[in-house]
PDB file of C-alpha atoms in Angstrom:
ATOM      1  CA  MET A 265     106.581  87.870  76.866  1.00 29.00           C
ATOM      2  CA  ASP A 266     110.348  87.733  76.378  1.00 36.00           C
ATOM      3  CA  LYS A 267     111.311  91.229  75.208  1.00 36.00           C
ATOM      4  CA  ARG A 268     114.672  90.032  73.990  1.00 40.00           C
ATOM      5  CA  GLU A 269     113.182  88.058  71.121  1.00 44.00           C
ATOM      6  CA  SER A 270     113.066  90.542  68.191  1.00 43.00           C
ATOM      7  CA  THR A 271     111.211  88.206  65.806  1.00 51.00           C
ATOM      8  CA  ALA A 272     108.191  87.827  68.034  1.00 52.00           C
ATOM      9  CA  SER A 273     105.162  89.826  66.911  1.00 55.00           C
ATOM     10  CA  ALA A 274     102.911  91.589  69.389  1.00 57.00           C
ATOM     11  CA  GLU A 275     100.151  88.967  68.631  1.00 67.00           C
ATOM     12  CA  SER A 276     102.253  85.858  69.051  1.00 76.00           C
ATOM     13  CA  VAL A 277     102.317  83.803  72.269  1.00 82.00           C
ATOM     14  CA  LEU A 278     105.659  82.817  73.782  1.00 87.00           C
ATOM     15  CA  SER A 279     106.371  79.975  76.102  1.00 88.00           C
ATOM     16  CA  THR A 280     109.630  78.654  77.571  1.00 91.00           C
ATOM     17  CA  LEU A 281     110.111  74.883  77.995  1.00 91.00           C
ATOM     18  CA  THR A 282     112.914  73.351  80.018  1.00 93.00           C
ATOM     19  CA  LEU A 283     113.882  69.660  79.587  1.00 94.00           C
ATOM     20  CA  HIS A 284     116.406  67.588  81.464  1.00 95.00           C
ATOM     21  CA  ASN A 285     118.641  65.106  79.621  1.00 94.00           C
ATOM     22  CA  ASN A 286     116.537  62.335  78.070  1.00 94.00           C
ATOM     23  CA  GLN A 287     113.251  63.911  79.353  1.00 95.00           C
ATOM     24  CA  THR A 288     110.588  63.776  76.662  1.00 95.00           C
ATOM     25  CA  LEU A 289     107.480  65.878  76.034  1.00 94.00           C
ATOM     26  CA  ALA A 290     104.967  65.128  73.311  1.00 94.00           C
ATOM     27  CA  VAL A 291     102.927  68.191  72.253  1.00 93.00           C
ATOM     28  CA  SER A 292     100.579  69.264  69.495  1.00 92.00           C
ATOM     29  CA  LEU A 293     101.915  72.358  67.715  1.00 92.00           C
ATOM     30  CA  PRO A 294      99.863  74.500  65.417  1.00 90.00           C
ATOM     31  CA  ARG A 295     101.101  75.547  61.971  1.00 87.00           C
ATOM     32  CA  ASN A 296     103.710  78.345  61.826  1.00 88.00           C
ATOM     33  CA  THR A 297     105.018  77.672  65.343  1.00 92.00           C
ATOM     34  CA  ARG A 298     108.659  78.583  65.751  1.00 95.00           C
ATOM     35  CA  LEU A 299     110.914  76.573  68.107  1.00 95.00           C
ATOM     36  CA  ILE A 300     114.033  78.467  69.235  1.00 95.00           C
ATOM     37  CA  ILE A 301     116.668  76.469  71.151  1.00 96.00           C
ATOM     38  CA  THR A 302     118.048  78.911  73.745  1.00 95.00           C
ATOM     39  CA  GLU A 303     120.169  76.444  75.701  1.00 95.00           C
ATOM     40  CA  GLY A 304     121.529  73.001  75.158  1.00 95.00           C
ATOM     41  CA  ALA A 305     120.220  70.591  72.445  1.00 96.00           C
ATOM     42  CA  VAL A 306     116.876  68.945  71.698  1.00 96.00           C
ATOM     43  CA  ARG A 307     115.837  66.060  69.490  1.00 96.00           C
ATOM     44  CA  LEU A 308     112.570  66.603  67.615  1.00 95.00           C
ATOM     45  CA  THR A 309     110.689  63.569  66.406  1.00 94.00           C
ATOM     46  CA  TYR A 310     107.426  63.684  64.396  1.00 92.00           C
ATOM     47  CA  ALA A 311     105.523  61.660  61.788  1.00 88.00           C
ATOM     48  CA  GLU A 312     106.248  62.425  58.218  1.00 85.00           C
ATOM     49  CA  PRO A 313     103.667  65.164  57.423  1.00 79.00           C
ATOM     50  CA  THR A 314     102.907  64.041  53.879  1.00 81.00           C
ATOM     51  CA  LEU A 315     102.151  60.517  55.013  1.00 83.00           C
ATOM     52  CA  ASP A 316     100.089  61.386  58.134  1.00 74.00           C
ATOM     53  CA  TRP A 317      97.094  59.534  56.604  1.00 81.00           C
ATOM     54  CA  LEU A 318      98.932  56.325  57.457  1.00 86.00           C
ATOM     55  CA  GLY A 319      98.400  57.027  61.145  1.00 80.00           C
ATOM     56  CA  GLU A 320     100.757  55.126  63.410  1.00 83.00           C
ATOM     57  CA  SER A 321     102.432  53.441  60.407  1.00 87.00           C
ATOM     58  CA  ALA A 322     103.800  56.718  59.086  1.00 87.00           C
ATOM     59  CA  PRO A 323     107.611  56.917  59.082  1.00 90.00           C
ATOM     60  CA  LEU A 324     109.168  59.178  61.719  1.00 91.00           C
ATOM     61  CA  ARG A 325     111.460  62.062  61.092  1.00 91.00           C
ATOM     62  CA  SER A 326     114.021  63.223  63.653  1.00 94.00           C
ATOM     63  CA  HIS A 327     116.122  66.344  63.897  1.00 93.00           C
ATOM     64  CA  LEU A 328     118.787  67.234  66.476  1.00 96.00           C
ATOM     65  CA  LEU A 329     118.820  71.007  67.091  1.00 96.00           C
ATOM     66  CA  HIS A 330     121.506  72.772  69.019  1.00 96.00           C
ATOM     67  CA  GLU A 331     121.608  76.027  70.908  1.00 95.00           C
ATOM     68  CA  GLY A 332     120.792  78.947  68.576  1.00 94.00           C
ATOM     69  CA  ASP A 333     118.922  76.798  65.982  1.00 96.00           C
ATOM     70  CA  THR A 334     115.320  77.503  65.077  1.00 95.00           C
ATOM     71  CA  TYR A 335     112.712  75.171  63.567  1.00 95.00           C
ATOM     72  CA  LEU A 336     109.447  76.285  61.947  1.00 94.00           C
ATOM     73  CA  VAL A 337     106.533  73.892  62.103  1.00 91.00           C
ATOM     74  CA  GLU A 338     104.994  73.987  58.583  1.00 89.00           C
ATOM     75  CA  ARG A 339     101.902  71.903  59.391  1.00 87.00           C
ATOM     76  CA  SER A 340      99.944  71.350  62.588  1.00 88.00           C
ATOM     77  CA  GLN A 341     101.290  68.175  64.069  1.00 88.00           C
ATOM     78  CA  TYR A 342     102.292  66.239  67.137  1.00 90.00           C
ATOM     79  CA  VAL A 343     105.964  66.635  68.015  1.00 93.00           C
ATOM     80  CA  SER A 344     108.096  64.741  70.524  1.00 95.00           C
ATOM     81  CA  MET A 345     110.863  66.834  72.067  1.00 95.00           C
ATOM     82  CA  THR A 346     113.628  65.115  73.979  1.00 95.00           C
ATOM     83  CA  GLY A 347     116.375  66.885  75.909  1.00 94.00           C
ATOM     84  CA  ALA A 348     119.756  65.967  74.403  1.00 92.00           C
ATOM     85  CA  SER A 349     122.065  67.924  76.644  1.00 88.00           C
ATOM     86  CA  SER A 350     123.566  66.814  79.980  1.00 88.00           C
ATOM     87  CA  SER A 351     123.258  70.381  81.310  1.00 90.00           C
ATOM     88  CA  GLY A 352     119.552  70.701  80.381  1.00 90.00           C
ATOM     89  CA  THR A 353     117.734  72.178  77.463  1.00 93.00           C
ATOM     90  CA  ALA A 354     115.616  75.383  77.133  1.00 94.00           C
ATOM     91  CA  VAL A 355     113.276  75.905  74.195  1.00 94.00           C
ATOM     92  CA  LEU A 356     111.356  79.054  73.347  1.00 93.00           C
ATOM     93  CA  ILE A 357     108.058  78.226  71.665  1.00 93.00           C
ATOM     94  CA  GLU A 358     106.531  81.061  69.637  1.00 92.00           C
ATOM     95  CA  VAL A 359     102.975  80.339  68.459  1.00 89.00           C
ATOM     96  CA  ALA A 360     101.884  82.751  65.747  1.00 81.00           C
ATOM     97  CA  ALA A 361      98.526  84.338  66.263  1.00 74.00           C
ATOM     98  CA  ALA A 362      95.992  83.885  63.499  1.00 63.00           C
ATOM     99  CA  THR A 363      93.790  86.841  64.418  1.00 58.00           C
ATOM    100  CA  HIS A 364      94.624  88.755  61.260  1.00 67.00           C
ATOM    101  CA  VAL A 365      93.158  86.015  59.165  1.00 68.00           C
ATOM    102  CA  VAL A 366      89.931  86.056  61.217  1.00 71.00           C
ATOM    103  CA  LYS A 367      89.772  89.903  60.908  1.00 73.00           C
ATOM    104  CA  ARG A 368      90.201  89.701  57.167  1.00 75.00           C
ATOM    105  CA  LEU A 369      87.484  87.106  56.756  1.00 77.00           C
ATOM    106  CA  TYR A 370      85.119  89.130  59.015  1.00 77.00           C
ATOM    107  CA  ASN A 371      85.742  92.305  56.946  1.00 79.00           C
ATOM    108  CA  TRP A 372      85.280  90.387  53.698  1.00 80.00           C
ATOM    109  CA  PHE A 373      81.872  89.036  54.799  1.00 81.00           C
ATOM    110  CA  ALA A 374      80.845  92.365  56.204  1.00 81.00           C
ATOM    111  CA  ARG A 375      81.738  94.087  52.949  1.00 79.00           C
ATOM    112  CA  PHE A 376      79.541  91.758  50.950  1.00 75.00           C
ATOM    113  CA  SER A 377      76.650  91.703  53.388  1.00 73.00           C
ATOM    114  CA  ASP A 378      76.643  95.588  53.521  1.00 63.00           C
ATOM    115  CA  ALA A 379      76.648  95.694  49.745  1.00 57.00           C
ATOM    116  CA  GLY A 380      73.638  93.331  49.669  1.00 54.00           C
ATOM    117  CA  VAL A 381      71.749  95.407  52.204  1.00 53.00           C
ATOM    118  CA  ALA A 382      72.457  98.651  50.268  1.00 52.00           C
ATOM    119  CA  HIS A 383      71.303  97.029  47.017  1.00 54.00           C
ATOM    120  CA  ALA A 384      68.097  95.809  48.615  1.00 54.00           C
ATOM    121  CA  ASP A 385      67.393  99.218  50.029  1.00 56.00           C
ATOM    122  CA  GLN A 386      67.844 100.880  46.647  1.00 59.00           C
ATOM    123  CA  ARG A 387      65.292  98.451  45.130  1.00 58.00           C
ATOM    124  CA  GLN A 388      62.798  99.131  47.864  1.00 61.00           C
ATOM    125  CA  SER A 389      63.079 102.869  47.423  1.00 62.00           C
ATOM    126  CA  ARG A 390      62.318 102.486  43.744  1.00 63.00           C
ATOM    127  CA  GLY A 391      59.301 100.417  44.468  1.00 61.00           C
ATOM    128  CA  GLY A 392      60.794  97.037  43.587  1.00 55.00           C
ATOM    129  CA  HIS A 393      60.484  93.887  45.644  1.00 56.00           C
ATOM    130  CA  ALA A 394      63.298  92.896  47.989  1.00 49.00           C
TER     131      ALA A 394
END
């Protein structure tokens, strides 16, 4: 984990990607992934998210990001990253962890299942049927 990145949470996963000039990488990025350009420039190309139901016919969007720029992936999608700097490009990829959502769902289900068990126990102690 890169300790210099102050925005990274303890639960996120960080990766560094290095691209040469005109080298392309296509990758699937989950929602809320942050791309931080730490060196050079990179061109991001992806299908228009609101028209992804068109498949390969969806229009493509393209952004040129320079050193110091960040880009937040708002929806899970495939992204093509192309190095656009003669000296090379470095991209820090921060994938946000979704463990807090899973924990909240688990606690929510546990709370209701515990309440149901307690209610059934009360009925049994009074002589009712469960």
